[in-house]
PDB file of C-alpha atoms in Angstrom:
ATOM      1  CA  MET A  22      90.124 -91.352-233.552  1.00  0.00           C
ATOM      2  CA  PRO A  23      86.247 -91.293-232.214  1.00  0.00           C
ATOM      3  CA  THR A  24      83.635 -91.563-234.751  1.00  0.00           C
ATOM      4  CA  ASP A  25      79.906 -91.351-234.847  1.00  0.00           C
ATOM      5  CA  ARG A  26      79.621 -93.770-237.831  1.00  0.00           C
ATOM      6  CA  LYS A  27      77.357 -96.812-236.928  1.00  0.00           C
ATOM      7  CA  PRO A  28      78.832-100.195-237.292  1.00  0.00           C
ATOM      8  CA  ASP A  29      78.243-101.741-240.815  1.00  0.00           C
ATOM      9  CA  PRO A  30      75.737-104.708-240.231  1.00  0.00           C
ATOM     10  CA  ALA A  31      77.067-106.294-243.526  1.00  0.00           C
ATOM     11  CA  ALA A  32      80.534-106.487-242.299  1.00  0.00           C
ATOM     12  CA  GLY A  33      82.242-109.825-241.988  1.00  0.00           C
ATOM     13  CA  VAL A  34      79.403-111.604-244.061  1.00  0.00           C
ATOM     14  CA  SER A  35      79.276-113.265-247.296  1.00  0.00           C
ATOM     15  CA  ALA A  36      78.222-111.321-250.406  1.00  0.00           C
ATOM     16  CA  PRO A  37      74.760-112.695-250.605  1.00  0.00           C
ATOM     17  CA  VAL A  38      74.049-111.964-246.998  1.00  0.00           C
ATOM     18  CA  ALA A  39      75.507-108.541-247.314  1.00  0.00           C
ATOM     19  CA  ALA A  40      73.551-107.644-250.395  1.00  0.00           C
ATOM     20  CA  PHE A  41      70.261-108.768-248.533  1.00  0.00           C
ATOM     21  CA  LEU A  42      71.220-106.809-245.380  1.00  0.00           C
ATOM     22  CA  ALA A  43      71.899-103.761-247.489  1.00  0.00           C
ATOM     23  CA  HIS A  44      68.488-104.091-249.154  1.00  0.00           C
ATOM     24  CA  LEU A  45      66.953-104.312-245.633  1.00  0.00           C
ATOM     25  CA  ALA A  46      68.608-101.061-244.393  1.00  0.00           C
ATOM     26  CA  GLY A  47      68.361 -99.158-247.398  1.00  0.00           C
ATOM     27  CA  GLU A  48      65.112 -99.928-249.215  1.00  0.00           C
ATOM     28  CA  ARG A  49      63.004-101.393-246.234  1.00  0.00           C
ATOM     29  CA  GLN A  50      64.485 -99.177-243.645  1.00  0.00           C
ATOM     30  CA  VAL A  51      64.143-101.790-240.940  1.00  0.00           C
ATOM     31  CA  SER A  52      65.155-101.023-237.429  1.00  0.00           C
ATOM     32  CA  ALA A  53      68.567-101.587-236.135  1.00  0.00           C
ATOM     33  CA  HIS A  54      67.240-104.417-233.855  1.00  0.00           C
ATOM     34  CA  THR A  55      65.387-106.202-236.748  1.00  0.00           C
ATOM     35  CA  LEU A  56      68.534-105.920-239.015  1.00  0.00           C
ATOM     36  CA  ASP A  57      70.802-107.452-236.311  1.00  0.00           C
ATOM     37  CA  ALA A  58      68.396-110.249-235.888  1.00  0.00           C
ATOM     38  CA  TYR A  59      68.298-111.105-239.654  1.00  0.00           C
ATOM     39  CA  ARG A  60      72.068-110.883-239.576  1.00  0.00           C
ATOM     40  CA  ARG A  61      72.481-113.256-236.664  1.00  0.00           C
ATOM     41  CA  ASP A  62      70.083-115.705-238.091  1.00  0.00           C
ATOM     42  CA  LEU A  63      71.804-115.826-241.682  1.00  0.00           C
ATOM     43  CA  VAL A  64      75.089-115.902-240.147  1.00  0.00           C
ATOM     44  CA  SER A  65      74.132-118.988-238.255  1.00  0.00           C
ATOM     45  CA  LEU A  66      72.841-120.633-241.492  1.00  0.00           C
ATOM     46  CA  ALA A  67      75.897-119.596-243.536  1.00  0.00           C
ATOM     47  CA  ARG A  68      78.250-121.134-240.880  1.00  0.00           C
ATOM     48  CA  TRP A  69      76.191-124.218-240.796  1.00  0.00           C
ATOM     49  CA  GLY A  70      76.602-124.421-244.652  1.00  0.00           C
ATOM     50  CA  ASP A  71      80.340-123.573-244.437  1.00  0.00           C
ATOM     51  CA  MET A  72      81.012-126.498-242.045  1.00  0.00           C
ATOM     52  CA  ARG A  73      79.563-128.677-244.821  1.00  0.00           C
ATOM     53  CA  GLY A  74      81.308-127.072-247.772  1.00  0.00           C
ATOM     54  CA  ILE A  75      78.120-125.472-249.154  1.00  0.00           C
ATOM     55  CA  ALA A  76      77.651-121.804-249.800  1.00  0.00           C
ATOM     56  CA  ILE A  77      74.467-120.262-248.426  1.00  0.00           C
ATOM     57  CA  ASP A  78      73.066-119.594-251.817  1.00  0.00           C
ATOM     58  CA  ALA A  79      73.614-123.217-252.830  1.00  0.00           C
ATOM     59  CA  LEU A  80      71.500-124.729-249.840  1.00  0.00           C
ATOM     60  CA  ASP A  81      68.425-126.684-250.728  1.00  0.00           C
ATOM     61  CA  SER A  82      65.328-127.543-248.861  1.00  0.00           C
ATOM     62  CA  GLU A  83      66.823-130.709-247.408  1.00  0.00           C
ATOM     63  CA  HIS A  84      69.788-128.656-246.154  1.00  0.00           C
ATOM     64  CA  LEU A  85      67.553-126.090-244.496  1.00  0.00           C
ATOM     65  CA  ARG A  86      65.476-128.789-242.925  1.00  0.00           C
ATOM     66  CA  ALA A  87      68.524-130.420-241.491  1.00  0.00           C
ATOM     67  CA  PHE A  88      69.761-127.051-240.210  1.00  0.00           C
ATOM     68  CA  LEU A  89      66.419-126.405-238.432  1.00  0.00           C
ATOM     69  CA  ALA A  90      66.509-130.070-236.968  1.00  0.00           C
ATOM     70  CA  ASP A  91      70.076-129.235-235.684  1.00  0.00           C
ATOM     71  CA  GLU A  92      69.135-126.047-234.204  1.00  0.00           C
ATOM     72  CA  HIS A  93      66.061-127.826-232.491  1.00  0.00           C
ATOM     73  CA  ARG A  94      68.318-130.415-231.048  1.00  0.00           C
ATOM     74  CA  ARG A  95      70.578-127.610-229.682  1.00  0.00           C
ATOM     75  CA  GLY A  96      67.751-126.438-227.729  1.00  0.00           C
ATOM     76  CA  CYS A  97      66.410-123.465-229.937  1.00  0.00           C
ATOM     77  CA  ALA A  98      62.876-122.681-228.906  1.00  0.00           C
ATOM     78  CA  PRO A  99      60.093-123.147-231.484  1.00  0.00           C
ATOM     79  CA  LYS A 100      59.555-119.428-231.446  1.00  0.00           C
ATOM     80  CA  THR A 101      63.057-118.841-232.232  1.00  0.00           C
ATOM     81  CA  LEU A 102      63.104-121.174-235.057  1.00  0.00           C
ATOM     82  CA  GLN A 103      59.928-119.748-236.532  1.00  0.00           C
ATOM     83  CA  ARG A 104      61.796-116.309-236.570  1.00  0.00           C
ATOM     84  CA  ARG A 105      64.810-117.812-238.159  1.00  0.00           C
ATOM     85  CA  LEU A 106      62.750-119.513-240.872  1.00  0.00           C
ATOM     86  CA  SER A 107      60.905-116.436-241.612  1.00  0.00           C
ATOM     87  CA  GLY A 108      64.171-114.531-242.052  1.00  0.00           C
ATOM     88  CA  ILE A 109      65.539-117.180-244.178  1.00  0.00           C
ATOM     89  CA  ARG A 110      62.538-117.361-246.399  1.00  0.00           C
ATOM     90  CA  SER A 111      62.717-113.533-246.866  1.00  0.00           C
ATOM     91  CA  PHE A 112      66.350-113.879-247.802  1.00  0.00           C
ATOM     92  CA  TYR A 113      65.866-116.422-250.561  1.00  0.00           C
ATOM     93  CA  ALA A 114      62.642-114.801-251.745  1.00  0.00           C
ATOM     94  CA  TRP A 115      64.655-111.574-252.327  1.00  0.00           C
ATOM     95  CA  HIS A 116      67.447-113.337-254.172  1.00  0.00           C
ATOM     96  CA  LEU A 117      64.928-115.267-256.256  1.00  0.00           C
ATOM     97  CA  ARG A 118      63.345-112.016-257.302  1.00  0.00           C
ATOM     98  CA  HIS A 119      66.919-110.850-258.409  1.00  0.00           C
ATOM     99  CA  GLY A 120      67.675-114.022-260.258  1.00  0.00           C
ATOM    100  CA  ARG A 121      70.479-115.055-257.909  1.00  0.00           C
ATOM    101  CA  VAL A 122      68.979-118.340-257.043  1.00  0.00           C
ATOM    102  CA  VAL A 123      66.550-120.488-259.272  1.00  0.00           C
ATOM    103  CA  VAL A 124      64.084-121.632-256.374  1.00  0.00           C
ATOM    104  CA  ASN A 125      63.351-120.481-252.670  1.00  0.00           C
ATOM    105  CA  PRO A 126      64.457-123.601-250.711  1.00  0.00           C
ATOM    106  CA  ALA A 127      62.370-122.318-247.757  1.00  0.00           C
ATOM    107  CA  THR A 128      59.161-122.407-249.465  1.00  0.00           C
ATOM    108  CA  GLY A 129      56.874-125.099-247.871  1.00  0.00           C
ATOM    109  CA  LEU A 130      59.139-125.691-244.804  1.00  0.00           C
ATOM    110  CA  ARG A 131      57.476-125.362-241.328  1.00  0.00           C
ATOM    111  CA  ALA A 132      59.063-124.694-237.883  1.00  0.00           C
ATOM    112  CA  PRO A 133      57.875-126.568-234.810  1.00  0.00           C
ATOM    113  CA  LYS A 134      54.533-124.930-233.477  1.00  0.00           C
ATOM    114  CA  ALA A 135      55.109-122.888-230.401  1.00  0.00           C
ATOM    115  CA  ALA A 136      52.551-122.516-227.731  1.00  0.00           C
ATOM    116  CA  ARG A 137      50.836-119.226-228.140  1.00  0.00           C
ATOM    117  CA  LYS A 138      51.160-117.125-225.122  1.00  0.00           C
ATOM    118  CA  LEU A 139      48.421-114.436-224.738  1.00  0.00           C
ATOM    119  CA  PRO A 140      49.598-110.982-223.831  1.00  0.00           C
ATOM    120  CA  GLU A 141      48.685-109.972-220.322  1.00  0.00           C
ATOM    121  CA  VAL A 142      46.355-106.825-220.143  1.00  0.00           C
ATOM    122  CA  LEU A 143      44.891-104.409-217.612  1.00  0.00           C
ATOM    123  CA  ASP A 144      41.178-104.583-217.148  1.00  0.00           C
ATOM    124  CA  PRO A 145      39.392-101.052-217.821  1.00  0.00           C
ATOM    125  CA  ASP A 146      39.389-100.301-214.052  1.00  0.00           C
ATOM    126  CA  GLU A 147      42.973-100.996-213.582  1.00  0.00           C
ATOM    127  CA  ALA A 148      43.903 -99.030-216.755  1.00  0.00           C
ATOM    128  CA  LYS A 149      41.836 -96.065-215.424  1.00  0.00           C
ATOM    129  CA  MET A 150      43.576 -96.300-212.158  1.00  0.00           C
ATOM    130  CA  LEU A 151      46.957 -96.207-213.903  1.00  0.00           C
ATOM    131  CA  VAL A 152      46.428 -93.203-216.094  1.00  0.00           C
ATOM    132  CA  GLU A 153      44.844 -91.268-213.556  1.00  0.00           C
ATOM    133  CA  THR A 154      48.034 -90.553-211.721  1.00  0.00           C
ATOM    134  CA  PRO A 155      47.906 -87.219-210.087  1.00  0.00           C
ATOM    135  CA  ALA A 156      49.173 -84.431-212.325  1.00  0.00           C
ATOM    136  CA  THR A 157      50.676 -81.944-209.723  1.00  0.00           C
ATOM    137  CA  GLY A 158      54.069 -80.543-210.915  1.00  0.00           C
ATOM    138  CA  PRO A 159      56.046 -80.601-214.201  1.00  0.00           C
ATOM    139  CA  LEU A 160      57.139 -84.298-213.964  1.00  0.00           C
ATOM    140  CA  ALA A 161      53.475 -85.445-212.912  1.00  0.00           C
ATOM    141  CA  LEU A 162      52.086 -83.561-215.997  1.00  0.00           C
ATOM    142  CA  ARG A 163      54.475 -85.427-218.209  1.00  0.00           C
ATOM    143  CA  ASP A 164      53.734 -88.793-216.531  1.00  0.00           C
ATOM    144  CA  ARG A 165      49.952 -88.197-216.912  1.00  0.00           C
ATOM    145  CA  ALA A 166      50.313 -87.242-220.588  1.00  0.00           C
ATOM    146  CA  LEU A 167      52.625 -90.149-221.321  1.00  0.00           C
ATOM    147  CA  LEU A 168      50.201 -92.658-219.742  1.00  0.00           C
ATOM    148  CA  GLU A 169      47.123 -91.173-221.368  1.00  0.00           C
ATOM    149  CA  LEU A 170      48.606 -91.189-224.872  1.00  0.00           C
ATOM    150  CA  PHE A 171      49.813 -94.845-224.419  1.00  0.00           C
ATOM    151  CA  TYR A 172      46.315 -96.098-223.455  1.00  0.00           C
ATOM    152  CA  SER A 173      44.493 -93.617-225.787  1.00  0.00           C
ATOM    153  CA  SER A 174      46.150 -94.404-228.893  1.00  0.00           C
ATOM    154  CA  GLY A 175      47.900 -97.869-228.508  1.00  0.00           C
ATOM    155  CA  LEU A 176      51.463 -96.497-229.489  1.00  0.00           C
ATOM    156  CA  ARG A 177      54.516 -98.718-229.623  1.00  0.00           C
ATOM    157  CA  LEU A 178      57.227 -97.606-227.083  1.00  0.00           C
ATOM    158  CA  SER A 179      59.578 -96.551-230.068  1.00  0.00           C
ATOM    159  CA  GLU A 180      56.777 -94.655-231.555  1.00  0.00           C
ATOM    160  CA  LEU A 181      55.911 -92.684-228.347  1.00  0.00           C
ATOM    161  CA  CYS A 182      59.696 -91.958-227.508  1.00  0.00           C
ATOM    162  CA  GLY A 183      60.275 -90.587-231.016  1.00  0.00           C
ATOM    163  CA  LEU A 184      57.236 -88.479-231.105  1.00  0.00           C
ATOM    164  CA  ARG A 185      57.549 -84.676-231.768  1.00  0.00           C
ATOM    165  CA  TRP A 186      54.947 -81.997-231.440  1.00  0.00           C
ATOM    166  CA  MET A 187      54.628 -81.453-235.034  1.00  0.00           C
ATOM    167  CA  GLN A 188      53.102 -84.886-235.220  1.00  0.00           C
ATOM    168  CA  VAL A 189      50.208 -84.030-232.671  1.00  0.00           C
ATOM    169  CA  ASP A 190      47.127 -82.204-233.733  1.00  0.00           C
ATOM    170  CA  LEU A 191      45.474 -81.412-230.499  1.00  0.00           C
ATOM    171  CA  ASP A 192      42.618 -79.563-232.331  1.00  0.00           C
ATOM    172  CA  ASP A 193      41.580 -82.544-234.304  1.00  0.00           C
ATOM    173  CA  GLY A 194      42.677 -85.138-231.757  1.00  0.00           C
ATOM    174  CA  LEU A 195      45.160 -86.859-234.246  1.00  0.00           C
ATOM    175  CA  VAL A 196      48.704 -88.176-233.993  1.00  0.00           C
ATOM    176  CA  SER A 197      50.851 -89.130-236.928  1.00  0.00           C
ATOM    177  CA  VAL A 198      53.472 -91.907-236.119  1.00  0.00           C
ATOM    178  CA  HIS A 199      56.122 -93.855-238.167  1.00  0.00           C
ATOM    179  CA  GLY A 200      55.778 -97.403-237.195  1.00  0.00           C
ATOM    180  CA  LYS A 201      57.703-100.622-238.299  1.00  0.00           C
ATOM    181  CA  GLY A 202      59.150-100.497-241.745  1.00  0.00           C
ATOM    182  CA  ASN A 203      58.854 -96.783-241.703  1.00  0.00           C
ATOM    183  CA  ARG A 204      54.989 -96.958-242.380  1.00  0.00           C
ATOM    184  CA  GLU A 205      53.130 -93.951-241.394  1.00  0.00           C
ATOM    185  CA  ARG A 206      49.757 -94.198-239.743  1.00  0.00           C
ATOM    186  CA  ILE A 207      47.459 -91.589-238.233  1.00  0.00           C
ATOM    187  CA  VAL A 208      45.699 -92.645-234.980  1.00  0.00           C
ATOM    188  CA  PRO A 209      43.041 -90.679-232.911  1.00  0.00           C
ATOM    189  CA  VAL A 210      43.853 -89.214-229.496  1.00  0.00           C
ATOM    190  CA  GLY A 211      41.069 -89.360-226.847  1.00  0.00           C
ATOM    191  CA  THR A 212      39.630 -86.434-225.021  1.00  0.00           C
ATOM    192  CA  HIS A 213      41.515 -87.081-221.693  1.00  0.00           C
ATOM    193  CA  ALA A 214      44.800 -87.610-223.508  1.00  0.00           C
ATOM    194  CA  ARG A 215      44.358 -84.394-225.603  1.00  0.00           C
ATOM    195  CA  ALA A 216      43.925 -82.448-222.208  1.00  0.00           C
ATOM    196  CA  ALA A 217      46.862 -84.072-220.551  1.00  0.00           C
ATOM    197  CA  LEU A 218      49.092 -83.323-223.562  1.00  0.00           C
ATOM    198  CA  ALA A 219      47.821 -79.647-223.744  1.00  0.00           C
ATOM    199  CA  ALA A 220      48.525 -79.265-219.997  1.00  0.00           C
ATOM    200  CA  TRP A 221      52.044 -80.737-220.422  1.00  0.00           C
ATOM    201  CA  ARG A 222      52.861 -78.543-223.415  1.00  0.00           C
ATOM    202  CA  ALA A 223      51.569 -75.464-221.807  1.00  0.00           C
ATOM    203  CA  SER A 224      53.951 -76.185-218.895  1.00  0.00           C
ATOM    204  CA  THR A 225      57.162 -76.412-221.156  1.00  0.00           C
ATOM    205  CA  GLY A 226      56.298 -74.114-223.867  1.00  0.00           C
ATOM    206  CA  ALA A 227      57.777 -76.539-226.419  1.00  0.00           C
ATOM    207  CA  VAL A 228      58.112 -75.666-230.069  1.00  0.00           C
ATOM    208  CA  SER A 229      56.634 -77.888-232.870  1.00  0.00           C
ATOM    209  CA  GLY A 230      59.881 -79.679-233.651  1.00  0.00           C
ATOM    210  CA  ALA A 231      60.749 -80.503-230.002  1.00  0.00           C
ATOM    211  CA  PRO A 232      60.265 -83.991-228.763  1.00  0.00           C
ATOM    212  CA  VAL A 233      56.819 -84.428-226.991  1.00  0.00           C
ATOM    213  CA  PHE A 234      58.559 -86.258-224.199  1.00  0.00           C
ATOM    214  CA  PRO A 235      62.420 -85.034-223.879  1.00  0.00           C
ATOM    215  CA  GLY A 236      65.025 -86.733-221.906  1.00  0.00           C
ATOM    216  CA  ARG A 237      68.226 -85.325-220.647  1.00  0.00           C
ATOM    217  CA  GLY A 238      69.597 -82.702-222.809  1.00  0.00           C
ATOM    218  CA  GLY A 239      66.402 -82.238-224.645  1.00  0.00           C
ATOM    219  CA  ALA A 240      66.702 -85.400-226.812  1.00  0.00           C
ATOM    220  CA  PRO A 241      63.924 -87.652-226.879  1.00  0.00           C
ATOM    221  CA  ILE A 242      63.300 -89.807-223.807  1.00  0.00           C
ATOM    222  CA  SER A 243      64.801 -93.268-223.808  1.00  0.00           C
ATOM    223  CA  PRO A 244      62.728 -96.374-223.983  1.00  0.00           C
ATOM    224  CA  ARG A 245      64.373 -97.686-220.839  1.00  0.00           C
ATOM    225  CA  ALA A 246      63.417 -94.488-218.895  1.00  0.00           C
ATOM    226  CA  VAL A 247      59.795 -94.739-220.041  1.00  0.00           C
ATOM    227  CA  GLN A 248      59.802 -98.491-218.948  1.00  0.00           C
ATOM    228  CA  LEU A 249      61.186 -97.802-215.495  1.00  0.00           C
ATOM    229  CA  ARG A 250      58.762 -94.825-215.045  1.00  0.00           C
ATOM    230  CA  VAL A 251      55.626 -96.801-215.961  1.00  0.00           C
ATOM    231  CA  ARG A 252      56.624 -99.603-213.615  1.00  0.00           C
ATOM    232  CA  GLN A 253      57.056 -97.040-210.838  1.00  0.00           C
ATOM    233  CA  LEU A 254      53.785 -95.325-211.498  1.00  0.00           C
ATOM    234  CA  ALA A 255      51.988 -98.659-211.462  1.00  0.00           C
ATOM    235  CA  GLN A 256      53.217 -99.478-208.178  1.00  0.00           C
ATOM    236  CA  ARG A 257      52.495 -96.150-206.664  1.00  0.00           C
ATOM    237  CA  GLN A 258      48.875 -96.482-207.986  1.00  0.00           C
ATOM    238  CA  GLY A 259      48.591 -99.889-206.244  1.00  0.00           C
ATOM    239  CA  LEU A 260      49.011-102.081-209.284  1.00  0.00           C
ATOM    240  CA  PHE A 261      51.275-104.694-208.036  1.00  0.00           C
ATOM    241  CA  LYS A 262      51.869-106.659-211.354  1.00  0.00           C
ATOM    242  CA  HIS A 263      54.592-106.351-214.032  1.00  0.00           C
ATOM    243  CA  VAL A 264      53.112-103.445-215.795  1.00  0.00           C
ATOM    244  CA  HIS A 265      55.099-102.271-218.884  1.00  0.00           C
ATOM    245  CA  PRO A 266      54.454 -99.969-221.932  1.00  0.00           C
ATOM    246  CA  HIS A 267      53.446-102.682-224.240  1.00  0.00           C
ATOM    247  CA  MET A 268      50.789-103.898-221.768  1.00  0.00           C
ATOM    248  CA  LEU A 269      49.098-100.585-222.344  1.00  0.00           C
ATOM    249  CA  ARG A 270      49.236-101.187-226.073  1.00  0.00           C
ATOM    250  CA  HIS A 271      47.769-104.707-225.471  1.00  0.00           C
ATOM    251  CA  SER A 272      45.130-103.246-223.119  1.00  0.00           C
ATOM    252  CA  PHE A 273      44.292-100.618-225.841  1.00  0.00           C
ATOM    253  CA  ALA A 274      43.793-103.261-228.454  1.00  0.00           C
ATOM    254  CA  SER A 275      41.785-105.584-226.253  1.00  0.00           C
ATOM    255  CA  HIS A 276      39.406-102.954-224.903  1.00  0.00           C
ATOM    256  CA  ILE A 277      38.581-101.458-228.349  1.00  0.00           C
ATOM    257  CA  LEU A 278      38.092-104.923-229.863  1.00  0.00           C
ATOM    258  CA  GLU A 279      35.951-105.968-226.927  1.00  0.00           C
ATOM    259  CA  SER A 280      33.723-102.869-227.539  1.00  0.00           C
ATOM    260  CA  SER A 281      33.661-102.656-231.258  1.00  0.00           C
ATOM    261  CA  GLY A 282      34.400-106.206-232.481  1.00  0.00           C
ATOM    262  CA  ASP A 283      36.070-104.519-235.458  1.00  0.00           C
ATOM    263  CA  LEU A 284      39.198-106.500-235.975  1.00  0.00           C
ATOM    264  CA  ARG A 285      40.280-104.802-239.137  1.00  0.00           C
ATOM    265  CA  GLY A 286      39.796-101.281-237.451  1.00  0.00           C
ATOM    266  CA  VAL A 287      42.065-102.455-234.594  1.00  0.00           C
ATOM    267  CA  GLN A 288      44.621-103.840-237.062  1.00  0.00           C
ATOM    268  CA  GLU A 289      44.685-100.089-238.596  1.00  0.00           C
ATOM    269  CA  LEU A 290      45.065 -98.472-235.268  1.00  0.00           C
ATOM    270  CA  LEU A 291      48.036-100.666-234.153  1.00  0.00           C
ATOM    271  CA  GLY A 292      49.673-100.510-237.650  1.00  0.00           C
ATOM    272  CA  HIS A 293      49.974-104.345-237.966  1.00  0.00           C
ATOM    273  CA  ALA A 294      50.987-105.240-241.538  1.00  0.00           C
ATOM    274  CA  ASP A 295      49.312-108.672-241.233  1.00  0.00           C
ATOM    275  CA  LEU A 296      45.802-109.214-239.770  1.00  0.00           C
ATOM    276  CA  SER A 297      46.959-112.480-238.192  1.00  0.00           C
ATOM    277  CA  THR A 298      49.193-110.507-235.828  1.00  0.00           C
ATOM    278  CA  THR A 299      46.067-108.766-234.535  1.00  0.00           C
ATOM    279  CA  GLN A 300      44.058-111.898-234.202  1.00  0.00           C
ATOM    280  CA  ILE A 301      45.670-112.675-230.944  1.00  0.00           C
ATOM    281  CA  TYR A 302      43.407-110.171-229.340  1.00  0.00           C
ATOM    282  CA  THR A 303      40.415-112.193-230.411  1.00  0.00           C
ATOM    283  CA  HIS A 304      41.502-114.966-228.187  1.00  0.00           C
ATOM    284  CA  LEU A 305      41.625-112.419-225.263  1.00  0.00           C
ATOM    285  CA  ASP A 306      38.011-111.495-226.091  1.00  0.00           C
ATOM    286  CA  TYR A 307      36.959-115.196-226.132  1.00  0.00           C
ATOM    287  CA  GLN A 308      38.541-115.628-222.786  1.00  0.00           C
ATOM    288  CA  HIS A 309      36.317-112.857-221.451  1.00  0.00           C
ATOM    289  CA  LEU A 310      33.229-114.281-223.137  1.00  0.00           C
ATOM    290  CA  ALA A 311      34.091-117.909-221.670  1.00  0.00           C
ATOM    291  CA  LYS A 312      34.052-116.339-218.203  1.00  0.00           C
ATOM    292  CA  VAL A 313      30.810-114.552-218.799  1.00  0.00           C
ATOM    293  CA  TYR A 314      29.327-117.766-220.106  1.00  0.00           C
ATOM    294  CA  ASP A 315      30.639-119.743-217.057  1.00  0.00           C
ATOM    295  CA  ALA A 316      29.202-117.228-214.588  1.00  0.00           C
ATOM    296  CA  ALA A 317      25.768-116.710-216.173  1.00  0.00           C
ATOM    297  CA  HIS A 318      24.681-119.707-218.212  1.00  0.00           C
ATOM    298  CA  PRO A 319      22.346-122.211-216.288  1.00  0.00           C
ATOM    299  CA  ARG A 320      24.159-125.105-217.948  1.00  0.00           C
ATOM    300  CA  ALA A 321      27.657-123.876-217.627  1.00  0.00           C
ATOM    301  CA  ARG A 322      30.033-126.022-215.688  1.00  0.00           C
ATOM    302  CA  ARG A 323      30.715-124.750-212.419  1.00  0.00           C
ATOM    303  CA  LYS A 324      32.595-125.836-209.307  1.00  0.00           C
ATOM    304  CA  LYS A 325      30.338-127.464-206.712  1.00  0.00           C
ATOM    305  CA  ALA A 326      30.290-125.928-203.118  1.00  0.00           C
ATOM    306  CA  PRO A 327      31.435-128.094-200.357  1.00  0.00           C
ATOM    307  CA  GLY A 328      28.583-130.510-199.388  1.00  0.00           C
ATOM    308  CA  ASP A 329      26.642-129.682-202.672  1.00  0.00           C
ATOM    309  CA  ASP A 330      25.458-133.027-204.162  1.00  0.00           C
ATOM    310  CA  SER A 331      22.844-131.520-206.544  1.00  0.00           C
ATOM    311  CA  ALA A 332      22.862-132.538-210.036  1.00  0.00           C
TER     312      ALA A 332
END
């Protein structure tokens, strides 16, 4: 008999893992994607322990170090190992708070360092070119509103897809969204985005409870549909690079930081729980400053022109 019940993420796992996953789903209300990642990482660790006759809640720091080393030898990338260690550390920290273990064996462990890949961004001219897609016809009005809101407010893809009109205050230029961990934040909406949203709403006559960007059947538009549409619009506007929704969020953050220098403010606008997550945008800014320096400073290192033997 068909059912709409979602699969239980704690099914088929040990009791300690099941209890932690229930906490994540119930109290912390993490996304299904995050919950699945925790489950896979903890199942891998539990299986590793089972093969050695050790329950997951009896592993010590040496066991965890050996597990990470084995995973590294198997070809796990440093970034993957960092994520796994973070989940394992959270797992033991929660059990420690509830008196189910006497020590967190993951404390002090470090995964191999991963090369930090800077996010690719659009420059201001490219962003302007993208968002100013011609707004003629209902679908074009939607596209313009979608792009303007992305770049104006730095929303995550999931936040934009789930947005409803009751969360949008066009008079005051504010939008209220629920981000990761179900944390609510209020972010400003720029003048151009407000105008685009107002034109889009007027064309649809949507009520306050309706999705801002509906898909088929009136349900919220799917993330995949937005990804495909953004790529199509970028190509149509002459941006022949891999443009995706998160690039607009990166561009928003980079351009705000470049203009204001207010890292803490950018953190609040993006909804980052940890300032270290936001600090990657300072590296983008430093890259920009380095280019300015190389182009302008009399003593900056420059490539010699052919035949130029001057000191």
